[in-house]
XYZ file of C-alpha atoms in Angstrom:
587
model
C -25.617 -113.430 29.104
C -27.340 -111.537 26.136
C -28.977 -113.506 23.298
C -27.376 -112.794 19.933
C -30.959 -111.373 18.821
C -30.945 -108.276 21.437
C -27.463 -107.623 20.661
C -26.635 -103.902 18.864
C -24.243 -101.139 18.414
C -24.822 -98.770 21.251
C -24.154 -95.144 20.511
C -24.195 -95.611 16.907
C -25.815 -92.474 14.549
C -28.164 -92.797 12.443
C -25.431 -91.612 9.351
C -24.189 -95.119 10.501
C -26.703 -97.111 8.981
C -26.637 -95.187 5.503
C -25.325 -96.249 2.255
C -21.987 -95.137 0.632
C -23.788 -93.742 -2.063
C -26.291 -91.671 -0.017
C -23.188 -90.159 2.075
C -22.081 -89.133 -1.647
C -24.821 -87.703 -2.215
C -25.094 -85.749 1.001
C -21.739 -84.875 0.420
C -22.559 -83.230 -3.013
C -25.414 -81.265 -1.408
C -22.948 -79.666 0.950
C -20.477 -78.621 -1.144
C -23.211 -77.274 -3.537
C -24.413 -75.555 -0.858
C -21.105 -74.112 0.525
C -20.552 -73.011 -3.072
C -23.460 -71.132 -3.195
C -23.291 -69.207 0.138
C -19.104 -68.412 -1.609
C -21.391 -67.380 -4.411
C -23.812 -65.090 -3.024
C -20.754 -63.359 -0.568
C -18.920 -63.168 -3.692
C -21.845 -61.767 -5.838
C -21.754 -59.104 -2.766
C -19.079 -58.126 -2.917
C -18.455 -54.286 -4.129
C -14.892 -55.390 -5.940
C -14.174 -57.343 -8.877
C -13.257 -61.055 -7.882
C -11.990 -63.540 -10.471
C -11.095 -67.347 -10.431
C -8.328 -68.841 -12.825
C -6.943 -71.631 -13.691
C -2.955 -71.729 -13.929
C -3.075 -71.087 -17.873
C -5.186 -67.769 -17.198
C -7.867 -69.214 -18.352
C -11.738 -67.567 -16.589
C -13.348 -69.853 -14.063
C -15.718 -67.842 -11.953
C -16.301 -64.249 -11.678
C -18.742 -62.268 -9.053
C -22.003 -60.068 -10.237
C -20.108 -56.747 -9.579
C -18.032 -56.560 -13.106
C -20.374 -58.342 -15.264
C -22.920 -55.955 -14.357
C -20.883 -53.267 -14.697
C -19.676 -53.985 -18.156
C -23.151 -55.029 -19.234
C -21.465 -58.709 -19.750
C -23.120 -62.382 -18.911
C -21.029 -65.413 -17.553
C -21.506 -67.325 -20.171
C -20.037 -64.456 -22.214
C -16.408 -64.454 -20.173
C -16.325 -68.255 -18.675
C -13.786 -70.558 -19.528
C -11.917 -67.238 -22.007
C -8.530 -66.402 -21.596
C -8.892 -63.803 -18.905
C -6.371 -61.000 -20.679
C -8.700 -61.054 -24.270
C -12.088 -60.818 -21.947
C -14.247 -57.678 -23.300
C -13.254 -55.834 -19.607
C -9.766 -54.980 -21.152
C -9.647 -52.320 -24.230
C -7.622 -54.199 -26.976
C -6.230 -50.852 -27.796
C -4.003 -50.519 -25.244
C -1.296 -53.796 -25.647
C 0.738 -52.680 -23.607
C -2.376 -53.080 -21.226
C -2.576 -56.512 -22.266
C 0.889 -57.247 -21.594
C 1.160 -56.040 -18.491
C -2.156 -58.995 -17.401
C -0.029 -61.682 -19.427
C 2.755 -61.156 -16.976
C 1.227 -60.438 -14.189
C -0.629 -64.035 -14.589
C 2.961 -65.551 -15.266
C 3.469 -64.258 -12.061
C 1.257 -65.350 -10.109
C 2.069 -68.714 -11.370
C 5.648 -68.691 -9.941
C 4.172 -67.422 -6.517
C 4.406 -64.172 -6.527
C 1.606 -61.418 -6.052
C 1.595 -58.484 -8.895
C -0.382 -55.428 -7.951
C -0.931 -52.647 -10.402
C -3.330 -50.190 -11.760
C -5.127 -50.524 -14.619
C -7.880 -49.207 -16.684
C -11.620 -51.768 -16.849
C -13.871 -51.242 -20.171
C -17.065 -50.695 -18.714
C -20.483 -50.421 -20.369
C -21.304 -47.407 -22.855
C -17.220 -47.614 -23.275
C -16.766 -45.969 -19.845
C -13.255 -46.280 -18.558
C -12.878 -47.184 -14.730
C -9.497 -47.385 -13.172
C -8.882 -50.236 -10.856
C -6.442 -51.191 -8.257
C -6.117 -54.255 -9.293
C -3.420 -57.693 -7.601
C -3.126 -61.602 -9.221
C -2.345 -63.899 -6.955
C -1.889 -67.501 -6.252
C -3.696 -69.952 -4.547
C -1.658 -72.998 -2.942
C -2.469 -76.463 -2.103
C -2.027 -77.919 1.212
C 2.008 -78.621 -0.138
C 2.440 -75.387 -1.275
C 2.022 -75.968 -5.030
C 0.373 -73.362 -6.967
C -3.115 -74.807 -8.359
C -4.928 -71.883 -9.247
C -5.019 -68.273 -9.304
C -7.584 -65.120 -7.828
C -7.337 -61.765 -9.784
C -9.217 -59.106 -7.724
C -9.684 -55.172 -7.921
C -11.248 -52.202 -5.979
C -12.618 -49.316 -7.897
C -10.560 -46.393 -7.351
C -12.715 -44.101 -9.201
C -13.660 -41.324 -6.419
C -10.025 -41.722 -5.621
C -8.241 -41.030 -8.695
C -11.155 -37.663 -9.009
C -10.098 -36.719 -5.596
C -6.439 -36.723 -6.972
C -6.860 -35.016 -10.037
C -8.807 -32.127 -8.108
C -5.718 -31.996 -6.116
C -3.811 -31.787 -9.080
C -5.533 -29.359 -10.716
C -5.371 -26.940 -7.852
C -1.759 -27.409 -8.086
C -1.782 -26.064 -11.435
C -4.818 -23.746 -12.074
C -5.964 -20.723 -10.434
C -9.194 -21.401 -8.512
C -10.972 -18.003 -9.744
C -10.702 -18.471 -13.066
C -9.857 -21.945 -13.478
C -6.897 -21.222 -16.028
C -3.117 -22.092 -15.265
C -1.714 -20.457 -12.653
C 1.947 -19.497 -12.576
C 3.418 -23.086 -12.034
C 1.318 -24.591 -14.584
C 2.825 -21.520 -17.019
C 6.202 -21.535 -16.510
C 6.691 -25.169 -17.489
C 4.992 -24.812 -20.509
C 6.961 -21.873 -21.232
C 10.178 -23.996 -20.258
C 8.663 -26.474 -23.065
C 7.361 -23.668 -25.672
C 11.710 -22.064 -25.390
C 13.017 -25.661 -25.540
C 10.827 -26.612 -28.772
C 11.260 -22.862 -30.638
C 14.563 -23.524 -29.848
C 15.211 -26.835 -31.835
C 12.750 -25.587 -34.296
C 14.500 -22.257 -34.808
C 11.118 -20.385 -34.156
C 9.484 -17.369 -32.401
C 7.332 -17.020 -29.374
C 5.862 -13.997 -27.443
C 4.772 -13.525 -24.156
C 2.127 -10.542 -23.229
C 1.842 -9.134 -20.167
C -1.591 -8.056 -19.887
C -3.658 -5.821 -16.345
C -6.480 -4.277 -16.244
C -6.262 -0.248 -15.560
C -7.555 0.955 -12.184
C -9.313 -2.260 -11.361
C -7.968 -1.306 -7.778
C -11.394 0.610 -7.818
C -13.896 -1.672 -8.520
C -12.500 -3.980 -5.475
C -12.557 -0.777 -3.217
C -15.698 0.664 -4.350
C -17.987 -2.009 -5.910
C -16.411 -5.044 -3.387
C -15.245 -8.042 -3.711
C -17.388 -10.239 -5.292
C -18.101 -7.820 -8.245
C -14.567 -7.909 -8.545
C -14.327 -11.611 -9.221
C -16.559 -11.968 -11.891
C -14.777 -9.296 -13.822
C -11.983 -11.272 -13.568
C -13.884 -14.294 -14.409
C -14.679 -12.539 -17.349
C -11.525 -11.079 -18.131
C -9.995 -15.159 -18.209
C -12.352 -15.903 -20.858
C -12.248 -13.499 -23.022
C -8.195 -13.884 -23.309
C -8.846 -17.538 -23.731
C -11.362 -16.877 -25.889
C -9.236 -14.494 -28.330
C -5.856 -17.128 -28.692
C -5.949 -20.593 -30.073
C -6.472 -23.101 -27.974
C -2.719 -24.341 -28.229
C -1.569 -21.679 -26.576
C -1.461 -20.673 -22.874
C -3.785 -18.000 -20.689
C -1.996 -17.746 -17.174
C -3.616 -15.711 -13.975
C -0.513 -14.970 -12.407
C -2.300 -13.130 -10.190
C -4.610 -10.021 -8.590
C -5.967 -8.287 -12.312
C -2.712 -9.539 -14.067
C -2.945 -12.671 -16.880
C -0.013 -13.615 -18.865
C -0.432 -15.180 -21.485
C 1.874 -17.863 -24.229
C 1.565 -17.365 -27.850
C 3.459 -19.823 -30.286
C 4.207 -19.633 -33.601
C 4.629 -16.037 -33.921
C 6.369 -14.928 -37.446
C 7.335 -11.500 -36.263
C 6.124 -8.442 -34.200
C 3.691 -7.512 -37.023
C 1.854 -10.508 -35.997
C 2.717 -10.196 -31.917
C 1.133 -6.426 -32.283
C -2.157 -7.589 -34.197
C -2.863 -10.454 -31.149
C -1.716 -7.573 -28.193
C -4.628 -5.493 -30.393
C -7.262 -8.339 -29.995
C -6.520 -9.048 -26.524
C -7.173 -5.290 -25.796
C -10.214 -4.557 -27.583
C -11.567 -7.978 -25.938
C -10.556 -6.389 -22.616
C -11.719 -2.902 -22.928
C -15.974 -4.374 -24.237
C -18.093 -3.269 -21.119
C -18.726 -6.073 -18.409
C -22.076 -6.274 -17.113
C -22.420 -7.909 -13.534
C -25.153 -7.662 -11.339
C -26.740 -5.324 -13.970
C -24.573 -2.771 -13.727
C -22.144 -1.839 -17.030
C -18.653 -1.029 -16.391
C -15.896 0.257 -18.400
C -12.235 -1.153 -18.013
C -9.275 -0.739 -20.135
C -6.086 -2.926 -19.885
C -2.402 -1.918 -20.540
C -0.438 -4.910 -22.009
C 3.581 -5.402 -22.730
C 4.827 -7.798 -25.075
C 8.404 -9.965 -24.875
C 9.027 -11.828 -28.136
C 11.723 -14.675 -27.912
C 14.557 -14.807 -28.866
C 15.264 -11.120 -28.761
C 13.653 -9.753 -25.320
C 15.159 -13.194 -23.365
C 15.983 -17.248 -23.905
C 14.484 -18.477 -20.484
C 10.553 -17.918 -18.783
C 11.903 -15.659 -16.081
C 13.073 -13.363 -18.403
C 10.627 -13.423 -21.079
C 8.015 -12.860 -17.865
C 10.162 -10.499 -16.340
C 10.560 -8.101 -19.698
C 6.932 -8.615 -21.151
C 6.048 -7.181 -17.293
C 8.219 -4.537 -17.414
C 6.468 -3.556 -20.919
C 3.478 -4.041 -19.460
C 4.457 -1.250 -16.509
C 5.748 0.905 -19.205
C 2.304 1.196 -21.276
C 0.578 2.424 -18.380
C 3.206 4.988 -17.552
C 2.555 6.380 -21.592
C -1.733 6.515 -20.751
C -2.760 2.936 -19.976
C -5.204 0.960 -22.244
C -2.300 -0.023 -24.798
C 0.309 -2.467 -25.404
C 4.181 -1.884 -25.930
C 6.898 -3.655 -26.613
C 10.047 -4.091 -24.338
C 13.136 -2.641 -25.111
C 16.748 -2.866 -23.649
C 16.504 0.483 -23.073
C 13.124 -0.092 -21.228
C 15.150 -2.432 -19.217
C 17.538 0.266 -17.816
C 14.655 2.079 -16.761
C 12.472 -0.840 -15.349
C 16.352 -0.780 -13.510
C 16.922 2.442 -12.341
C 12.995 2.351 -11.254
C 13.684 -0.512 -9.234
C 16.283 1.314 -7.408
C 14.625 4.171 -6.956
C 11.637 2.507 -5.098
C 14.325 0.464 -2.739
C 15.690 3.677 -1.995
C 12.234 5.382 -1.810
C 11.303 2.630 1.201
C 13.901 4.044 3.139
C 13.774 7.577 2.501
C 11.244 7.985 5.190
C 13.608 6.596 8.101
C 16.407 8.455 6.541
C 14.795 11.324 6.858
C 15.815 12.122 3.348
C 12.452 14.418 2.332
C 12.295 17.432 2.855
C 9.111 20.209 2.187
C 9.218 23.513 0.292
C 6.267 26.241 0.375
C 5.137 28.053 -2.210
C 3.621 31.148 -1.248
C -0.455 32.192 -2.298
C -0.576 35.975 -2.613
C -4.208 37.528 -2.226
C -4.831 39.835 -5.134
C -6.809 42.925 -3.332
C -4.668 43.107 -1.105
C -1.333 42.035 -2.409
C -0.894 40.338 1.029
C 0.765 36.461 1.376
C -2.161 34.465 2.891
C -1.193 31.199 2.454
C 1.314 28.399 1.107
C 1.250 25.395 -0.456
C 3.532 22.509 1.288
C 5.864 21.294 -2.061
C 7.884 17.611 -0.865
C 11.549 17.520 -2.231
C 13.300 14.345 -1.901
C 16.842 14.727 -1.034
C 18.177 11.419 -2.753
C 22.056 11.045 -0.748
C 23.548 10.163 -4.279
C 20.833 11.404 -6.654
C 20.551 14.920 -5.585
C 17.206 16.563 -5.297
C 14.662 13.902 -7.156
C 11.730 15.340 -8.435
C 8.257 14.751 -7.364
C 6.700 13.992 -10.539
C 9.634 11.033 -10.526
C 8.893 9.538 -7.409
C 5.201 10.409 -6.420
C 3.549 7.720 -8.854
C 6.147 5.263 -7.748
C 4.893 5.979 -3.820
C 1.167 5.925 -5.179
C 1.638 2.590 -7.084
C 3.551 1.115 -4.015
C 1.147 2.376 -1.766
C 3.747 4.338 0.285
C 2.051 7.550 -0.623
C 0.042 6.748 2.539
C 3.004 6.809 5.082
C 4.758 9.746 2.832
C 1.359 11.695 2.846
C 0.962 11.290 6.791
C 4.442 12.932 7.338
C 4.076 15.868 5.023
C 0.462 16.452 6.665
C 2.520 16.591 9.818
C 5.501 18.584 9.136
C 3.577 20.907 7.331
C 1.154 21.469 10.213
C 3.772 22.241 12.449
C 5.542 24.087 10.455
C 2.378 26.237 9.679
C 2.343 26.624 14.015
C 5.660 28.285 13.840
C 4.828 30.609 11.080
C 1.829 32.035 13.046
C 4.238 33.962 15.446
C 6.855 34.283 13.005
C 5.190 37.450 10.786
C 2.507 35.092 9.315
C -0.576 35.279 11.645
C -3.561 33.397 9.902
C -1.347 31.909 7.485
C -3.325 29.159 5.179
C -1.637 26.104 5.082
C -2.357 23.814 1.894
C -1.276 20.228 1.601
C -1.901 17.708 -1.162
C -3.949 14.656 -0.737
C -3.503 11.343 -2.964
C -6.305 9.115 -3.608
C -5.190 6.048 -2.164
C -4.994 8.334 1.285
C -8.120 9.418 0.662
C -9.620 6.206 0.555
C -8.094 5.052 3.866
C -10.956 4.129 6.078
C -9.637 6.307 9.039
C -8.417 9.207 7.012
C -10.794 11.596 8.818
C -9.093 10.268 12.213
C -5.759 10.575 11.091
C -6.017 14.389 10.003
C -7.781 14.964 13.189
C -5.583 13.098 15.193
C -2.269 15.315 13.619
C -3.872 18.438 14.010
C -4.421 17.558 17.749
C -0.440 16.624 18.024
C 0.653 19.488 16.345
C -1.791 22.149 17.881
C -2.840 24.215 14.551
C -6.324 24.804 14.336
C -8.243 23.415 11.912
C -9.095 26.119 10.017
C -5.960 26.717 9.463
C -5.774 23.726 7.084
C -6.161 23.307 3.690
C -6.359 20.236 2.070
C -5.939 19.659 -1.726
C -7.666 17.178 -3.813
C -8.367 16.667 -7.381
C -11.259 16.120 -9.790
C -10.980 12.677 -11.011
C -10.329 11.572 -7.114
C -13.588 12.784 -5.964
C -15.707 12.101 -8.734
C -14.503 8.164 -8.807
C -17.088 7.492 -6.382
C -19.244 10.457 -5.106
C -20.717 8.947 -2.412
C -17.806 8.194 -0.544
C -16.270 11.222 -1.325
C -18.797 13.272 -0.406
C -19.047 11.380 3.050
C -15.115 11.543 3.840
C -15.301 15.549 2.674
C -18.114 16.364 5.017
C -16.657 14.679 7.910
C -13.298 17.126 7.411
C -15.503 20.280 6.596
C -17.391 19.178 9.994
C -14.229 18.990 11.496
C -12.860 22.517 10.608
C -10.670 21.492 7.611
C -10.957 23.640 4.380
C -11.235 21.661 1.370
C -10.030 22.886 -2.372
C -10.020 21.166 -5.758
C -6.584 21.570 -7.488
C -6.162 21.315 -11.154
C -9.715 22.209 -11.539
C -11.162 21.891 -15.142
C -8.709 19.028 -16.263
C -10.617 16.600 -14.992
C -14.536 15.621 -15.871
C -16.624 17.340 -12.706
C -20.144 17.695 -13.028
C -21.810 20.588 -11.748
C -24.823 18.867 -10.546
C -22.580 16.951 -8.082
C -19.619 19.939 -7.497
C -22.207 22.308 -5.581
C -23.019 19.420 -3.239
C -19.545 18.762 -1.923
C -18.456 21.036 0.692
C -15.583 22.517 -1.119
C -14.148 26.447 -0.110
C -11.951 26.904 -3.288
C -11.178 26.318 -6.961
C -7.431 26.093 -8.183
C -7.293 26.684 -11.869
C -4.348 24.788 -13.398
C -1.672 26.105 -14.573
C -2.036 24.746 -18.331
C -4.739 27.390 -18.788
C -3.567 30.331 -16.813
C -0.044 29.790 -19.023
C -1.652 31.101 -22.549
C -4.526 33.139 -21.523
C -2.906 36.102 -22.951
C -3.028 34.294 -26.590
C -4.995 31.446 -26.547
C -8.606 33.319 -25.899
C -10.485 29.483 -25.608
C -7.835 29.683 -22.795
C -8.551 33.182 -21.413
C -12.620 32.159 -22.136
C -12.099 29.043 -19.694
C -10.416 30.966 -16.837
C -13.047 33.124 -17.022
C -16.206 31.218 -16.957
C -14.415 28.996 -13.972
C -13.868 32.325 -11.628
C -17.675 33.116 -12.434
C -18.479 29.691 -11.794
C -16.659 29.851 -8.427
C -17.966 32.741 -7.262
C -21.561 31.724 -8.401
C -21.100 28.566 -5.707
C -20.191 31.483 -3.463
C -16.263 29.624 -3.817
C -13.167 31.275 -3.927
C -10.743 30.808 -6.733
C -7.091 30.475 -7.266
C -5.021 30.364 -9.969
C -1.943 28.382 -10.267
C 1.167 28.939 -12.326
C 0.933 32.974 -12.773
C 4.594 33.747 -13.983
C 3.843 37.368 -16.034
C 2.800 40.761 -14.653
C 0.117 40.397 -17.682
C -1.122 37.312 -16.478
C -1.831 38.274 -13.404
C -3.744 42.012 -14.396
C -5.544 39.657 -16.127
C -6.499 37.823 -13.466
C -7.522 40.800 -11.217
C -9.763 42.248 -14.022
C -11.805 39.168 -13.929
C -11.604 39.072 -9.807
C -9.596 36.386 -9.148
C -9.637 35.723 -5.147
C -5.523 34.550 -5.338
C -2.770 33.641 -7.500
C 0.536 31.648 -7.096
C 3.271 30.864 -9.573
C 7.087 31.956 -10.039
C 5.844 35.876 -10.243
C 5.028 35.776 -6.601
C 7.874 33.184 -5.348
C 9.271 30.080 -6.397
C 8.484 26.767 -3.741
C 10.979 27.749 -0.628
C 12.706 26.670 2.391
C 11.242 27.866 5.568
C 14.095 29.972 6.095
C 13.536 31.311 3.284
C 9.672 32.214 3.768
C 10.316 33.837 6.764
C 12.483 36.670 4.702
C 9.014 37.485 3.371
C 7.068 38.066 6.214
């Protein structure tokens, strides 16, 4: 049996033998401690974390949104959490929304919103921000935890995304969404307001070429340009639209009639037409622009757009590098020109044109040495539409190209038949458009036609004009070798309306010179007329070139012409354009 003196608690811990108060006390030290390691991860922490108590009042707050708002703890603990300095006091409704969202929280229920944090330096960062309630082991709501993630990068990634909605990338100005609901807006408030509006229409002339010729990225930057100089020119209330390529349209308000709509359409064009320098190198645009006022030229965007771009169309039609107004009657033709290029897309399948010749008679010997091939459109309800009608519509819709390829065809076969038909060495002359010229395989596709249709190249004639080859002289003068290499003769029509110089015109292998027709008509009265024929024939035959004159209708006129040694002459003297049936009855 044990003694009472070597009895003891076996197993016991040491914790056994201390004191109440030193367990309290150890007690304390945990929980201090455990509330500093919550600290620090809470001090960590990238978001905003907040302690309340159930009246909303602060009790703890991480490092994250003091620091960022340049605020201590003692500054925000133990405040009413919705009057803290985070919250801008001019925005109650702000300040509402926390009250309720705390009230919430209180009855158990988690509120999530965004809303907008006063940072330092007044800095405004939106937050995704939630109260919610704590609970007690019963359930009871004893406290509550506001919290919030910066959604800064977020909300810049979305307005990116918005803006690209609504602007144009190039230029950075609205784009055509963006426009029309302003215009929607603009109608609706001239509307109540019983005031006037105008829309202009504004694109820059031949800026086609500079894409073509000068590329790409030259081409941006003018357009760059362009953007800021039509925002630069209205007020900053109103709207400058890209709608698109080199066209802008733009919103002006508060317009008190078209006085005032024709003095802004002036600005906006000299702006335009100043001389853009990019990449050091100066270049000259001008712009045609239409104008639609409202009420008058339409009550809704589509038509106000619709109209000022049908003006638009119009002033380049009448010379480019001006502005004009629309006009009811303007939209019967903008109509009827519609039409006419639907109908003009199927012509071609149809097989609806149809090519006349006009014959070239050779002076000396009074002999028919070659045609020109004349296309006639034979419209099934129109009648016989004429060229000068629908041969800009083709060259601004780019059909030219497929329309050029089959009257280079047909008239090369045609030209086959007529060697065996009484015109042996007959010199076949077809028309060229610039937009066909600058087709990169032009060279192949006149080569390739001629090898179909078995006329030798010689034989062929092809037409161009002054301001096509002088647009860019180096690529001209490339493409016009290639066909002189190949056999092709080469002629410039309309010769001396146009702006040749005669440094580059004895470099390009050209055989003839057509003098137009607006000089041969008054050469037997106008002598500056008479003087100009002249001088071109000696110029021609100085560059060892022969020389043709165009639109000889009088036995005077052409004596005239064979005193002075022109080579050849065609016009309604000789023979009006014909059929081919009707050509043959000269041979």
């Amino acid at each position: 049996m044990n003694s009472p003196s070597s009895s003891r608690i076996v197993g016991a811990s040491p914790d056994h033998f201390l004191s109440r108060d030193a367990l309290a006390e150890q007690a304390t030290d945990e929980l201090d401690l455990e509330r500093q390691r919550l600290r620090n991860v809470l001090d960590n922490l990238s978001s905003f974390v907040a302690l309340l108590d159930l009246d909303g009042t602060l009790l703890e707050v991480n490092r994250v949104p003091l620091e960022a708002a340049g605020l201590r703890r003692e500054d925000v603990l133990g405040a009413r959490f919705a009057k803290t300095h985070w919250w801008s006091h001019h925005q109650p409704e702000q300040l509402m929304q926390l009250e309720a969202a705390i009230e919430e929280a209180r009855q158990g229920r988690v509120t999530r919103y965004e809303v907008a944090m006063l940072m330092a330096e007044g800095r405004i960062m939106p937050i995704d921000f939630s109260i919610a309630p704590i609970l007690d082991g019963a359930g009871r709501v004893v406290q509550l935890v506001a919290s919030g993630v910066d959604i800064s990068e977020r909300k810049t990634a979305e307005d990116w995304v918005q803006f690209l909605a609504q602007h144009d990338l190039l230029t950075g100005l609205p784009n055509r969404m963006l426009f029309s609901d302003r215009l929607s807006q603009a109608i609706a408030q001239a509307k109540r307001q019983q005031t006037q509006l105008v829309v202009l229409f504004a694109n820059l002339d031949r800026f086609k070429n500079i894409n073509d010729f000068l590329g790409h990225p030259v081409g941006n930057q003018v357009l760059q340009e362009a953007g800021r100089r039509l925002a630069a020119t209205v007020w900053e209330s109103d709207t400058v639209c890209r709608q698109g390529g080199d066209e802008f349209i733009l919103l002006v308000q508060g317009i008190s009639g078209p006085e005032r709509a024709a003095q802004v359409a002036g600005k906006l064009l000299t702006a335009l037409s100043q001389p853009y320098l990019v990449d050091g190198r100066e270049l000259a645009l001008t712009a045609s622009l239409g104008i639609a006022c409202y009420p008058g030229d339409g009550e809704d965007a589509e038509a106000l757009v619709m109209n000022a771009g049908a003006a638009m169309h119009h002033a380049k039609e009448l010379g480019r590098g001006q502005y004009q107004f629309f006009s009811q009657q303007l939209n019967a033709d903008v109509h009827a020109r519609l039409l006419l290029e639907n109908d003009l897309r199927l012509a071609l399948d149809r097989g609806e044109f149809v090519l006349n010749y006009q014959p070239k008679l050779d002076v000396a010997s009074h002999r028919i040495t070659g045609c020109e091939a004349l296309i006639r459109w034979q419209h099934p309800s129109l009648g016989l539409v004429s060229p000068a009608r629908f041969i800009p519509v083709a060259e601004e819709t780019g059909l030219i190209v497929a329309i050029g390829d089959w009257v280079l065809e047909e008239a090369c076969r045609v030209a086959v038949r007529l060697q065996t038909a009484g015109f042996p060495g007959l010199l076949m002359s077809v028309n060229v458009s610039a937009l066909q010229l600058r087709q990169a395989d032009f060279v192949e596709r006149v080569s390739g036609i001629l090898a179909r249709t078995g006329l030798a190249p010689a034989l062929l004639e092809l037409e161009v004009t002054e301001s096509m080859i002088m647009h860019d002289v180096a690529h001209a003068t490339r493409i016009l070798q290639q066909l002189n290499d190949a056999g092709v003769r080469l002629a410039i029509d309309d010769f001396g309306t146009g702006y040749s110089s005669l440094a580059y015109l004895k470099r390009f292998p050209i055989h003839v010179l057509k003098i137009d027709q607006s000089f041969v008509r008054d050469i037997m009265t106008d002598p500056d007329d008479a003087a100009i024929v002249q001088a071109i024939i000696a110029l021609a035959h100085s560059l060892r070139l022969g020389v043709i004159a165009e639109g000889v209708e009088s036995r005077e006129q052409f004596d005239f012409l064979k005193a002075h040694h022109c080579d050849a002459v065609q016009g309604y003297l000789i023979a009006k354009p014909l059929a081919f049936e009707q050509l043959l009855a000269l041979a």
